[in-house]
Amino acid sequence: GAVVSQHPSRVICKSGTSVKIECRSLDFQATTMFWYRQFPKQSLMLMATSNEGSKATYEQGVEKDKFLINHASLTLSTLTVTSAHPEDSSFYICSARDQGLAYNEQFFGPGTRLTVL
Amino acid sequence: SQQGEEDPQALSIQEGENATMNCSYKTSINNLQWYRQNSGRGLVHLILIRSNEREKHSGRLRVTLDTSKKSSSLLITASRAADTASYFCATFNSGTYKYIFGTGTRLKVLA
């Protein structure tokens, strides 16, 4: 089955530093990946759509200069939280779309918990 | 709001009882997925149901989809304490090609 991995699974950083989160599709090619954020006891909110070889598209209210997305290959997208602050502490989840499947099925990674001190 | 609606928001039942959660959405979909999330953990994929399917089973799970009513339900039969978690539906919007999550149902199964 399709597997999406994320690294790291958990990261703690100091305020003002930048953190990079990787999302990989392990056994399929994904021209499109998605990044979600989840605050405690809330649902997942879509942040941005990552397109291989082109700029990401961001949802309304998401700062593109703060959340840098790079989708350099068909199996890897990265999310960099720049100058992180405590309010950025959240659970970040990526998903990847399997272009080979008729219904554009999408598979989710296990998530990365970011804590900014 | 980009989110679908799920109800109930919270559900507390005794072990052995059945639990039913409902998901309503607003736009046309290609497929709908149900996920479980234990507290503080990642998503666990449960079932994917396509728009041309009406019902799907997986072990103790039964999912129905009514595209005319834009709704889906997840039934967990003979619940166990280990089923305690939050359950989310995610709909694939065929217009925007994005998955949108519902608000979630927090299920608590009492032993």
Short mmCIF file of C-alpha atoms in Angstrom, two decimals:
data_model
loop_
_atom_site.label_atom_id
_atom_site.label_comp_id
_atom_site.label_asym_id
_atom_site.label_seq_id
_atom_site.Cartn_x
_atom_site.Cartn_y
_atom_site.Cartn_z
CA GLY A 1 0.00 0.00 0.00
CA ALA A 2 0.94 3.62 -0.39
CA VAL A 3 3.10 4.93 2.42
CA VAL A 4 3.94 8.49 3.33
CA SER A 5 6.61 9.23 5.89
CA GLN A 6 7.46 12.38 7.79
CA HIS A 7 10.64 13.38 9.51
CA PRO A 8 11.12 14.26 12.25
CA SER A 9 8.17 12.89 14.17
CA ARG A 10 8.77 15.33 17.00
CA VAL A 11 10.88 18.46 17.26
CA ILE A 12 11.45 21.01 19.98
CA CYS A 13 13.14 24.27 19.10
CA LYS A 14 13.84 27.69 20.55
CA SER A 15 11.85 30.72 19.55
CA GLY A 16 13.36 32.46 16.54
CA THR A 17 14.89 29.39 14.95
CA SER A 18 13.78 27.68 11.75
CA VAL A 19 12.59 24.10 11.53
CA LYS A 20 12.39 21.91 8.45
CA ILE A 21 9.91 19.05 8.17
CA GLU A 22 10.20 16.45 5.40
CA CYS A 23 7.38 14.55 3.76
CA ARG A 24 8.18 11.58 1.53
CA SER A 25 6.07 9.28 -0.58
CA LEU A 26 7.85 5.96 -0.27
CA ASP A 27 6.37 3.77 -2.95
CA PHE A 28 4.64 6.09 -5.37
CA GLN A 29 5.19 9.34 -7.18
CA ALA A 30 3.38 12.40 -5.96
CA THR A 31 3.35 15.54 -8.07
CA THR A 32 1.13 17.11 -5.43
CA MET A 33 1.49 17.08 -1.67
CA PHE A 34 -0.51 18.89 0.97
CA TRP A 35 0.40 20.35 4.34
CA TYR A 36 -2.05 20.50 7.23
CA ARG A 37 -1.84 21.95 10.71
CA GLN A 38 -3.73 20.73 13.74
CA PHE A 39 -4.01 22.60 17.01
CA PRO A 40 -4.88 20.67 20.20
CA LYS A 41 -8.40 19.26 20.24
CA GLN A 42 -9.13 20.70 16.81
CA SER A 43 -9.43 19.31 13.33
CA LEU A 44 -6.87 19.49 10.56
CA MET A 45 -6.71 22.69 8.57
CA LEU A 46 -5.20 22.75 5.12
CA MET A 47 -2.27 25.16 4.95
CA ALA A 48 -0.92 24.79 1.44
CA THR A 49 -0.68 22.68 -1.67
CA SER A 50 2.81 21.72 -2.76
CA ASN A 51 3.37 21.15 -6.46
CA GLU A 52 6.48 19.47 -7.80
CA GLY A 53 8.58 21.90 -9.78
CA SER A 54 6.44 24.95 -9.10
CA LYS A 55 5.46 27.30 -6.32
CA ALA A 56 3.18 26.17 -3.57
CA THR A 57 -0.29 27.62 -3.26
CA TYR A 58 -1.33 28.75 0.19
CA GLU A 59 -4.72 28.83 1.83
CA GLN A 60 -6.12 32.13 2.93
CA GLY A 61 -4.54 33.38 6.11
CA VAL A 62 -1.39 31.28 5.87
CA GLU A 63 1.82 33.32 5.63
CA LYS A 64 3.88 32.03 2.73
CA ASP A 65 7.04 33.75 3.96
CA LYS A 66 6.73 32.04 7.30
CA PHE A 67 5.90 28.57 6.02
CA LEU A 68 8.28 27.88 3.15
CA ILE A 69 7.42 24.89 1.01
CA ASN A 70 9.74 23.18 -1.43
CA HIS A 71 8.70 20.25 -3.58
CA ALA A 72 11.93 19.43 -5.34
CA SER A 73 11.20 15.88 -6.44
CA LEU A 74 8.30 13.56 -7.07
CA THR A 75 8.75 11.95 -3.67
CA LEU A 76 9.78 14.77 -1.37
CA SER A 77 8.21 17.97 -0.08
CA THR A 78 9.61 20.05 2.75
CA LEU A 79 7.95 22.57 5.03
CA THR A 80 10.20 25.07 6.76
CA VAL A 81 8.76 27.04 9.64
CA THR A 82 10.90 30.18 9.69
CA SER A 83 11.55 32.22 12.81
CA ALA A 84 9.33 29.94 14.81
CA HIS A 85 7.35 31.30 17.74
CA PRO A 86 5.42 29.50 20.47
CA GLU A 87 2.14 30.08 18.62
CA ASP A 88 3.52 27.95 15.78
CA SER A 89 3.57 24.96 18.09
CA SER A 90 1.25 22.48 16.46
CA PHE A 91 0.93 19.11 14.81
CA TYR A 92 1.88 19.29 11.13
CA ILE A 93 0.65 16.57 8.80
CA CYS A 94 1.41 16.10 5.12
CA SER A 95 -0.39 14.08 2.52
CA ALA A 96 0.57 12.96 -0.96
CA ARG A 97 -1.64 12.30 -3.93
CA ASP A 98 -1.03 9.15 -5.91
CA GLN A 99 -1.34 10.28 -9.49
CA GLY A 100 -1.53 6.71 -10.65
CA LEU A 101 -4.86 6.04 -9.01
CA ALA A 102 -8.07 6.84 -10.80
CA TYR A 103 -9.68 8.66 -7.93
CA ASN A 104 -6.63 10.73 -7.05
CA GLU A 105 -6.46 9.04 -3.70
CA GLN A 106 -4.40 10.79 -1.11
CA PHE A 107 -2.36 9.29 1.68
CA PHE A 108 -1.37 10.93 4.92
CA GLY A 109 1.88 10.93 6.82
CA PRO A 110 2.05 10.22 10.55
CA GLY A 111 2.58 13.86 11.47
CA THR A 112 5.27 15.99 13.10
CA ARG A 113 4.73 17.56 16.48
CA LEU A 114 6.46 20.92 16.73
CA THR A 115 7.01 22.57 20.08
CA VAL A 116 8.51 26.03 20.12
CA LEU A 117 9.87 27.15 23.47
CA SER B 1 -15.68 27.35 6.46
CA GLN B 2 -13.55 24.83 4.64
CA GLN B 3 -14.53 22.13 7.05
CA GLY B 4 -17.23 19.54 6.85
CA GLU B 5 -19.43 18.93 9.82
CA GLU B 6 -19.41 15.86 11.99
CA ASP B 7 -21.83 14.89 14.64
CA PRO B 8 -21.92 14.22 17.37
CA GLN B 9 -18.92 16.24 18.50
CA ALA B 10 -18.49 13.87 21.40
CA LEU B 11 -19.87 10.43 22.14
CA SER B 12 -19.54 8.32 25.23
CA ILE B 13 -20.69 4.70 25.21
CA GLN B 14 -20.22 1.47 27.11
CA GLU B 15 -17.94 -1.25 25.83
CA GLY B 16 -19.83 -3.62 23.58
CA GLU B 17 -22.24 -0.99 22.28
CA ASN B 18 -22.23 0.33 18.76
CA ALA B 19 -21.02 3.81 17.91
CA THR B 20 -22.29 5.82 14.96
CA MET B 21 -20.69 8.99 13.69
CA ASN B 22 -21.97 11.15 10.88
CA CYS B 23 -20.24 13.40 8.42
CA SER B 24 -21.85 15.99 6.20
CA TYR B 25 -20.13 17.91 3.45
CA LYS B 26 -20.98 20.67 1.05
CA THR B 27 -19.46 20.02 -2.36
CA SER B 28 -19.19 17.20 -4.86
CA ILE B 29 -16.65 14.58 -3.92
CA ASN B 30 -14.67 11.81 -5.57
CA ASN B 31 -14.06 9.91 -2.39
CA LEU B 32 -14.30 10.17 1.35
CA GLN B 33 -11.97 8.75 3.93
CA TRP B 34 -12.39 8.06 7.62
CA TYR B 35 -9.47 8.39 10.01
CA ARG B 36 -8.85 7.68 13.65
CA GLN B 37 -6.54 9.73 15.79
CA ASN B 38 -5.53 8.75 19.27
CA SER B 39 -4.74 11.59 21.61
CA GLY B 40 -1.51 13.26 20.59
CA ARG B 41 -0.83 10.83 17.77
CA GLY B 42 -1.01 10.78 13.98
CA LEU B 43 -3.84 9.76 11.74
CA VAL B 44 -4.69 6.13 11.18
CA HIS B 45 -6.50 5.43 7.94
CA LEU B 46 -9.66 3.38 8.43
CA ILE B 47 -11.65 3.23 5.22
CA LEU B 48 -11.83 4.96 1.86
CA ILE B 49 -15.16 4.96 0.07
CA ARG B 50 -15.49 6.17 -3.49
CA SER B 51 -18.34 8.28 -4.76
CA ASN B 52 -19.82 5.37 -6.71
CA GLU B 53 -19.91 3.16 -3.63
CA ARG B 54 -22.70 3.16 -1.08
CA GLU B 55 -21.36 0.96 1.65
CA LYS B 56 -18.10 -0.54 2.70
CA HIS B 57 -17.02 -2.84 5.50
CA SER B 58 -13.74 -3.45 7.24
CA GLY B 59 -13.81 -5.70 10.29
CA ARG B 60 -16.02 -4.01 12.87
CA LEU B 61 -16.31 -0.88 10.77
CA ARG B 62 -19.12 -0.07 8.38
CA VAL B 63 -19.16 3.09 6.30
CA THR B 64 -22.05 4.34 4.24
CA LEU B 65 -22.10 7.14 1.72
CA ASP B 66 -25.15 9.00 0.44
CA THR B 67 -24.02 11.44 -2.21
CA SER B 68 -27.55 12.77 -2.71
CA LYS B 69 -27.59 13.90 0.92
CA LYS B 70 -23.89 14.71 0.95
CA SER B 71 -23.38 12.62 4.04
CA SER B 72 -21.50 9.61 5.30
CA SER B 73 -21.64 7.57 8.46
CA LEU B 74 -19.15 5.43 10.31
CA LEU B 75 -20.46 2.60 12.44
CA ILE B 76 -18.22 0.81 14.90
CA THR B 77 -19.83 -2.35 16.16
CA ALA B 78 -19.11 -4.05 19.48
CA SER B 79 -16.93 -1.19 20.60
CA ARG B 80 -13.88 -1.67 22.77
CA ALA B 81 -12.05 0.62 25.14
CA ALA B 82 -9.23 0.73 22.58
CA ASP B 83 -11.60 2.42 20.13
CA THR B 84 -11.45 5.55 22.28
CA ALA B 85 -10.12 8.22 19.92
CA SER B 86 -11.14 11.09 17.69
CA TYR B 87 -12.61 10.17 14.33
CA PHE B 88 -12.43 12.41 11.29
CA CYS B 89 -13.91 12.24 7.85
CA ALA B 90 -11.99 13.77 4.97
CA THR B 91 -13.66 14.55 1.69
CA PHE B 92 -11.88 14.90 -1.60
CA ASN B 93 -13.25 17.99 -3.30
CA SER B 94 -13.36 17.29 -7.01
CA GLY B 95 -13.50 21.00 -7.72
CA THR B 96 -10.41 22.07 -5.83
CA TYR B 97 -8.65 18.69 -5.72
CA LYS B 98 -8.16 19.07 -1.99
CA TYR B 99 -9.05 16.96 1.01
CA ILE B 100 -11.11 18.79 3.58
CA PHE B 101 -11.45 17.43 7.07
CA GLY B 102 -14.57 17.36 9.17
CA THR B 103 -14.65 18.78 12.66
CA GLY B 104 -14.26 15.34 14.22
CA THR B 105 -16.07 13.20 16.75
CA ARG B 106 -14.43 12.38 20.06
CA LEU B 107 -15.43 8.87 21.03
CA LYS B 108 -14.98 7.54 24.51
CA VAL B 109 -15.65 3.87 25.17
CA LEU B 110 -16.06 3.04 28.82
CA ALA B 111 -14.88 -0.33 30.04
#
